């Protein structure tokens, strides 16, 4: 099965580079390009796509807003954010806008192709270490001075999740969600909990359904934002 990909980046040389390396893969076909976020919907109207590789910083419309527009389509393609990293806060915002993950622009070809395949399959798309680095940076609570009686902040040890649906999770599903938030794959969670990978997949599906989440990336963001897991938890 060929994965149809649209490239979105304001730098022509970067688009050319991605097209050159990805077109060499039998399982990937570049079906369209856009030089800015404001042109994405027009391109998608002309070409059916499975995955959009989306730059974050563009002059007319950011990848965040473009991702939000794509997510509102009736049958949207998956969005994979491109970032130069150096901890790019816009990449995190794009995940919240509906992107399914992110990767580095200078990642090896095998990693890029693998990420596209994972996104297309609806799986996690970022390496566990990268997930933790990004989320630990952007969910680290700001220190408060002279406020000894302040209520727990997001990420505090005693903060309780406040999102409707958490109470519906079984103890095992809570455990699986914590491991997902750490960036572990289904296979890694299976080894940690001494379960089969298929059983873990079922638990993950139940977690997503009960919490009304689209994919694992949203589960990771939610777990950090509600304080279910803290930056640095292992």
C-alpha atoms as a printed R data frame, in Angstrom:
    type eleno elety resid chain resno       x      y      z
1   ATOM     1    CA   UNK     A     1   0.000  0.000  0.000
2   ATOM     2    CA   UNK     A     2   1.352  3.406 -1.004
3   ATOM     3    CA   UNK     A     3   1.211  6.210  1.565
4   ATOM     4    CA   UNK     A     4   0.300  9.493 -0.124
5   ATOM     5    CA   UNK     A     5   2.188 12.423  1.376
6   ATOM     6    CA   UNK     A     6   1.888 16.218  1.061
7   ATOM     7    CA   UNK     A     7   4.902 18.382  1.959
8   ATOM     8    CA   UNK     A     8   4.346 21.795  3.564
9   ATOM     9    CA   UNK     A     9   7.386 24.034  4.094
10  ATOM    10    CA   UNK     A    10   8.176 27.608  3.109
11  ATOM    11    CA   UNK     A    11  11.746 26.670  2.135
12  ATOM    12    CA   UNK     A    12  11.881 25.184 -1.348
13  ATOM    13    CA   UNK     A    13  15.222 23.486 -0.748
14  ATOM    14    CA   UNK     A    14  13.819 21.595  2.229
15  ATOM    15    CA   UNK     A    15  10.813 20.438  0.209
16  ATOM    16    CA   UNK     A    16  13.135 19.323 -2.591
17  ATOM    17    CA   UNK     A    17  15.269 17.401 -0.118
18  ATOM    18    CA   UNK     A    18  12.316 15.606  1.407
19  ATOM    19    CA   UNK     A    19  10.860 14.833 -2.010
20  ATOM    20    CA   UNK     A    20  14.156 13.406 -3.208
21  ATOM    21    CA   UNK     A    21  14.674 11.069 -0.257
22  ATOM    22    CA   UNK     A    22  11.051 10.048  0.235
23  ATOM    23    CA   UNK     A    23  10.357  9.411 -3.455
24  ATOM    24    CA   UNK     A    24  13.066  6.757 -3.276
25  ATOM    25    CA   UNK     A    25  10.822  4.721 -0.975
26  ATOM    26    CA   UNK     A    26   8.456  2.332 -2.711
27  ATOM    27    CA   UNK     A    27   5.838  2.690  0.024
28  ATOM    28    CA   UNK     A    28   5.698  6.517 -0.128
29  ATOM    29    CA   UNK     A    29   4.411  8.805 -2.869
30  ATOM    30    CA   UNK     A    30   4.673 12.600 -2.718
31  ATOM    31    CA   UNK     A    31   1.385 13.789 -4.207
32  ATOM    32    CA   UNK     A    32   1.580 17.525 -3.514
33  ATOM    33    CA   UNK     A    33   3.456 20.443 -1.976
34  ATOM    34    CA   UNK     A    34   2.565 23.752 -0.343
35  ATOM    35    CA   UNK     A    35   4.901 26.657  0.408
36  ATOM    36    CA   UNK     A    36   2.826 27.960  3.336
37  ATOM    37    CA   UNK     A    37   0.110 26.885  5.718
38  ATOM    38    CA   UNK     A    38  -2.543 28.955  3.976
39  ATOM    39    CA   UNK     A    39  -2.227 26.830  0.812
40  ATOM    40    CA   UNK     A    40  -2.658 23.425  2.479
41  ATOM    41    CA   UNK     A    41  -6.412 23.092  2.077
42  ATOM    42    CA   UNK     A    42  -6.209 23.965 -1.620
43  ATOM    43    CA   UNK     A    43  -3.572 21.286 -2.149
44  ATOM    44    CA   UNK     A    44  -5.615 18.728 -0.220
45  ATOM    45    CA   UNK     A    45  -8.627 19.656 -2.321
46  ATOM    46    CA   UNK     A    46  -6.655 18.710 -5.428
47  ATOM    47    CA   UNK     A    47  -4.834 15.634 -4.108
48  ATOM    48    CA   UNK     A    48  -5.956 12.879 -1.774
49  ATOM    49    CA   UNK     A    49  -3.370 12.475  0.965
50  ATOM    50    CA   UNK     A    50  -2.809 10.148  3.897
51  ATOM    51    CA   UNK     A    51  -0.116 12.138  5.717
52  ATOM    52    CA   UNK     A    52   0.907 15.803  5.719
53  ATOM    53    CA   UNK     A    53   4.490 16.673  6.681
54  ATOM    54    CA   UNK     A    54   3.976 20.118  8.197
55  ATOM    55    CA   UNK     A    55   6.557 22.771  8.979
56  ATOM    56    CA   UNK     A    56   5.812 24.850 12.071
57  ATOM    57    CA   UNK     A    57   7.120 28.335 11.327
58  ATOM    58    CA   UNK     A    58   5.883 29.816  8.053
59  ATOM    59    CA   UNK     A    59   5.362 33.485  7.148
60  ATOM    60    CA   UNK     A    60   1.648 33.684  6.300
61  ATOM    61    CA   UNK     A    61   0.028 30.859  8.286
62  ATOM    62    CA   UNK     A    62   1.780 28.762 10.885
63  ATOM    63    CA   UNK     A    63   1.728 25.000 10.911
64  ATOM    64    CA   UNK     A    64  -0.354 25.206 14.079
65  ATOM    65    CA   UNK     A    65  -3.256 27.005 12.435
66  ATOM    66    CA   UNK     A    66  -2.937 24.887  9.288
67  ATOM    67    CA   UNK     A    67  -3.073 21.736 11.423
68  ATOM    68    CA   UNK     A    68  -6.201 23.023 13.138
69  ATOM    69    CA   UNK     A    69  -7.863 23.603  9.753
70  ATOM    70    CA   UNK     A    70  -6.896 20.137  8.544
71  ATOM    71    CA   UNK     A    71  -8.246 18.546 11.735
72  ATOM    72    CA   UNK     A    72 -11.634 20.134 11.016
73  ATOM    73    CA   UNK     A    73 -11.938 18.378  7.644
74  ATOM    74    CA   UNK     A    74 -14.493 15.530  7.419
75  ATOM    75    CA   UNK     A    75 -11.825 12.850  6.783
76  ATOM    76    CA   UNK     A    76  -8.528 14.561  7.559
77  ATOM    77    CA   UNK     A    77  -5.124 13.136  6.730
78  ATOM    78    CA   UNK     A    78  -2.695 12.632  9.595
79  ATOM    79    CA   UNK     A    79  -0.381 15.567 10.317
80  ATOM    80    CA   UNK     A    80   3.270 15.010 11.190
81  ATOM    81    CA   UNK     A    81   5.018 18.144 12.417
82  ATOM    82    CA   UNK     A    82   8.466 19.055 11.152
83  ATOM    83    CA   UNK     A    83  10.698 20.917 13.574
84  ATOM    84    CA   UNK     A    84  14.302 21.943 13.899
85  ATOM    85    CA   UNK     A    85  13.652 21.046 17.569
86  ATOM    86    CA   UNK     A    86  15.928 23.097 19.808
87  ATOM    87    CA   UNK     A    87  12.857 22.670 21.848
88  ATOM    88    CA   UNK     A    88  10.302 24.282 19.620
89  ATOM    89    CA   UNK     A    89   7.237 25.325 21.636
90  ATOM    90    CA   UNK     A    90   5.240 25.590 18.416
91  ATOM    91    CA   UNK     A    91   5.565 21.851 17.848
92  ATOM    92    CA   UNK     A    92   3.890 21.220 21.212
93  ATOM    93    CA   UNK     A    93   1.094 23.647 20.359
94  ATOM    94    CA   UNK     A    94   0.591 21.859 17.044
95  ATOM    95    CA   UNK     A    95   0.145 18.538 18.852
96  ATOM    96    CA   UNK     A    96  -2.637 20.155 20.840
97  ATOM    97    CA   UNK     A    97  -4.126 21.505 17.596
98  ATOM    98    CA   UNK     A    98  -4.537 17.984 16.253
99  ATOM    99    CA   UNK     A    99  -1.182 16.822 14.905
100 ATOM   100    CA   UNK     A   100  -0.398 13.150 15.400
101 ATOM   101    CA   UNK     A   101   3.262 13.649 16.235
102 ATOM   102    CA   UNK     A   102   6.486 15.317 15.249
103 ATOM   103    CA   UNK     A   103   9.948 14.552 13.948
104 ATOM   104    CA   UNK     A   104  13.185 16.399 13.398
105 ATOM   105    CA   UNK     A   105  13.973 17.806  9.975
106 ATOM   106    CA   UNK     A   106  17.462 16.346 10.127
107 ATOM   107    CA   UNK     A   107  16.294 12.867 11.170
108 ATOM   108    CA   UNK     A   108  17.715  9.905  9.200
109 ATOM   109    CA   UNK     A   109  15.721  8.712  6.194
110 ATOM   110    CA   UNK     A   110  14.781  5.448  7.891
111 ATOM   111    CA   UNK     A   111  13.383  7.335 10.887
112 ATOM   112    CA   UNK     A   112  11.373  9.704  8.701
113 ATOM   113    CA   UNK     A   113   9.934  6.882  6.597
114 ATOM   114    CA   UNK     A   114   9.151  4.872  9.731
115 ATOM   115    CA   UNK     A   115   7.412  7.864 11.332
116 ATOM   116    CA   UNK     A   116   5.253  8.340  8.237
117 ATOM   117    CA   UNK     A   117   4.314  4.672  8.346
118 ATOM   118    CA   UNK     A   118   3.437  4.814 12.042
119 ATOM   119    CA   UNK     A   119   1.307  7.924 11.576
120 ATOM   120    CA   UNK     A   120  -0.518  6.340  8.658
121 ATOM   121    CA   UNK     A   121  -1.227  3.276 10.807
122 ATOM   122    CA   UNK     A   122  -2.497  5.426 13.678
123 ATOM   123    CA   UNK     A   123   0.340  4.501 16.023
124 ATOM   124    CA   UNK     A   124   2.790  6.585 18.013
125 ATOM   125    CA   UNK     A   125   5.198  8.470 15.779
126 ATOM   126    CA   UNK     A   126   7.984  9.757 18.010
127 ATOM   127    CA   UNK     A   127  10.776  8.046 19.868
128 ATOM   128    CA   UNK     A   128  10.179  7.743 23.627
129 ATOM   129    CA   UNK     A   129  13.232  9.861 24.479
130 ATOM   130    CA   UNK     A   130  12.099 12.628 22.141
131 ATOM   131    CA   UNK     A   131   8.578 12.539 23.578
132 ATOM   132    CA   UNK     A   132   9.896 12.890 27.093
133 ATOM   133    CA   UNK     A   133  12.308 15.704 26.210
134 ATOM   134    CA   UNK     A   134   9.605 17.778 24.564
135 ATOM   135    CA   UNK     A   135   6.970 17.212 27.214
136 ATOM   136    CA   UNK     A   136   9.353 17.595 30.143
137 ATOM   137    CA   UNK     A   137  10.377 20.978 28.759
138 ATOM   138    CA   UNK     A   138   6.903 22.350 28.170
139 ATOM   139    CA   UNK     A   139   5.106 20.887 31.174
140 ATOM   140    CA   UNK     A   140   7.756 21.862 33.737
141 ATOM   141    CA   UNK     A   141   5.895 23.984 36.331
142 ATOM   142    CA   UNK     A   142   7.077 27.521 36.949
143 ATOM   143    CA   UNK     A   143   8.312 28.138 40.520
144 ATOM   144    CA   UNK     A   144   6.161 30.334 42.735
145 ATOM   145    CA   UNK     A   145   7.798 32.592 45.268
146 ATOM   146    CA   UNK     A   146   6.292 33.464 48.634
147 ATOM   147    CA   UNK     A   147   3.186 31.342 48.119
148 ATOM   148    CA   UNK     A   148   3.467 28.501 50.597
149 ATOM   149    CA   UNK     A   149  -0.262 27.803 50.500
150 ATOM   150    CA   UNK     A   150  -0.627 27.730 46.753
151 ATOM   151    CA   UNK     A   151  -2.795 24.983 45.312
152 ATOM   152    CA   UNK     A   152  -1.018 22.175 43.432
153 ATOM   153    CA   UNK     A   153   0.133 23.209 39.971
154 ATOM   154    CA   UNK     A   154   0.047 21.188 36.791
155 ATOM   155    CA   UNK     A   155   2.700 18.542 37.226
156 ATOM   156    CA   UNK     A   156   2.849 18.794 41.062
157 ATOM   157    CA   UNK     A   157   3.184 15.524 42.916
158 ATOM   158    CA   UNK     A   158  -0.213 15.878 44.609
159 ATOM   159    CA   UNK     A   159  -2.151 17.316 41.683
160 ATOM   160    CA   UNK     A   160  -5.163 15.178 40.851
161 ATOM   161    CA   UNK     A   161  -6.337 14.665 37.251
162 ATOM   162    CA   UNK     A   162  -9.410 16.767 36.660
163 ATOM   163    CA   UNK     A   163 -10.459 15.510 33.253
164 ATOM   164    CA   UNK     A   164 -13.858 13.761 33.044
165 ATOM   165    CA   UNK     A   165 -13.325 10.116 32.146
166 ATOM   166    CA   UNK     A   166 -10.337  9.337 34.354
167 ATOM   167    CA   UNK     A   167 -12.638  7.810 36.943
168 ATOM   168    CA   UNK     A   168 -13.924  5.396 34.296
169 ATOM   169    CA   UNK     A   169 -10.476  3.874 33.771
170 ATOM   170    CA   UNK     A   170  -9.682  0.585 35.460
171 ATOM   171    CA   UNK     A   171  -6.501  0.350 37.560
172 ATOM   172    CA   UNK     A   172  -4.819 -1.508 34.701
173 ATOM   173    CA   UNK     A   173  -5.868  1.173 32.211
174 ATOM   174    CA   UNK     A   174  -4.457  3.860 34.502
175 ATOM   175    CA   UNK     A   175  -1.206  1.913 34.560
176 ATOM   176    CA   UNK     A   176  -1.149  1.575 30.777
177 ATOM   177    CA   UNK     A   177  -1.869  5.297 30.365
178 ATOM   178    CA   UNK     A   178   1.067  6.176 32.616
179 ATOM   179    CA   UNK     A   179   3.366  4.045 30.480
180 ATOM   180    CA   UNK     A   180   1.986  5.590 27.280
181 ATOM   181    CA   UNK     A   181   2.701  9.022 28.782
182 ATOM   182    CA   UNK     A   182   6.290  7.963 29.379
183 ATOM   183    CA   UNK     A   183   6.554  7.390 25.626
184 ATOM   184    CA   UNK     A   184   6.633  3.590 25.689
185 ATOM   185    CA   UNK     A   185   5.460  1.580 22.701
186 ATOM   186    CA   UNK     A   186   2.930 -1.258 23.034
187 ATOM   187    CA   UNK     A   187   5.752 -3.809 22.950
188 ATOM   188    CA   UNK     A   188   7.655 -1.988 25.700
189 ATOM   189    CA   UNK     A   189   4.533 -1.686 27.845
190 ATOM   190    CA   UNK     A   190   3.878 -5.400 27.360
191 ATOM   191    CA   UNK     A   191   7.343 -6.204 28.683
192 ATOM   192    CA   UNK     A   192   6.928 -3.835 31.630
193 ATOM   193    CA   UNK     A   193   3.546 -5.263 32.672
194 ATOM   194    CA   UNK     A   194   4.154 -8.866 31.579
195 ATOM   195    CA   UNK     A   195   1.252 -8.816 29.142
196 ATOM   196    CA   UNK     A   196   0.887 -9.692 25.495
197 ATOM   197    CA   UNK     A   197   1.239 -6.863 23.009
198 ATOM   198    CA   UNK     A   198  -2.305 -7.542 21.812
199 ATOM   199    CA   UNK     A   199  -3.664 -7.101 25.334
200 ATOM   200    CA   UNK     A   200  -1.829 -3.800 25.690
201 ATOM   201    CA   UNK     A   201  -3.281 -2.630 22.373
202 ATOM   202    CA   UNK     A   202  -6.782 -3.410 23.664
203 ATOM   203    CA   UNK     A   203  -6.126 -1.470 26.880
204 ATOM   204    CA   UNK     A   204  -4.809  1.519 24.933
205 ATOM   205    CA   UNK     A   205  -7.926  1.451 22.759
206 ATOM   206    CA   UNK     A   206 -10.150  1.446 25.843
207 ATOM   207    CA   UNK     A   207  -8.213  4.376 27.343
208 ATOM   208    CA   UNK     A   208  -8.568  6.451 24.174
209 ATOM   209    CA   UNK     A   209 -12.282  5.661 23.880
210 ATOM   210    CA   UNK     A   210 -13.103  6.422 27.527
211 ATOM   211    CA   UNK     A   211 -11.190  9.724 27.492
212 ATOM   212    CA   UNK     A   212 -12.474 10.769 24.063
213 ATOM   213    CA   UNK     A   213  -8.976 11.002 22.590
214 ATOM   214    CA   UNK     A   214  -7.951 10.631 18.966
215 ATOM   215    CA   UNK     A   215  -4.572  8.958 19.420
216 ATOM   216    CA   UNK     A   216  -1.636  8.218 21.726
217 ATOM   217    CA   UNK     A   217  -0.140 11.684 21.322
218 ATOM   218    CA   UNK     A   218  -3.279 13.275 22.758
219 ATOM   219    CA   UNK     A   219  -3.119 10.753 25.616
220 ATOM   220    CA   UNK     A   220   0.469 11.786 26.394
221 ATOM   221    CA   UNK     A   221  -0.367 15.495 26.374
222 ATOM   222    CA   UNK     A   222  -3.457 14.954 28.537
223 ATOM   223    CA   UNK     A   223  -1.562 12.864 31.096
224 ATOM   224    CA   UNK     A   224   1.031 15.599 31.559
225 ATOM   225    CA   UNK     A   225  -1.390 18.509 31.537
226 ATOM   226    CA   UNK     A   226  -3.666 16.970 34.158
227 ATOM   227    CA   UNK     A   227  -0.836 15.954 36.471
228 ATOM   228    CA   UNK     A   228  -1.407 12.210 36.036
229 ATOM   229    CA   UNK     A   229   2.310 11.978 35.358
230 ATOM   230    CA   UNK     A   230   5.064 14.451 36.149
231 ATOM   231    CA   UNK     A   231   8.039 15.429 34.004
232 ATOM   232    CA   UNK     A   232  10.837 13.063 34.939
233 ATOM   233    CA   UNK     A   233   8.569 10.175 36.020
234 ATOM   234    CA   UNK     A   234   9.876  6.788 34.976
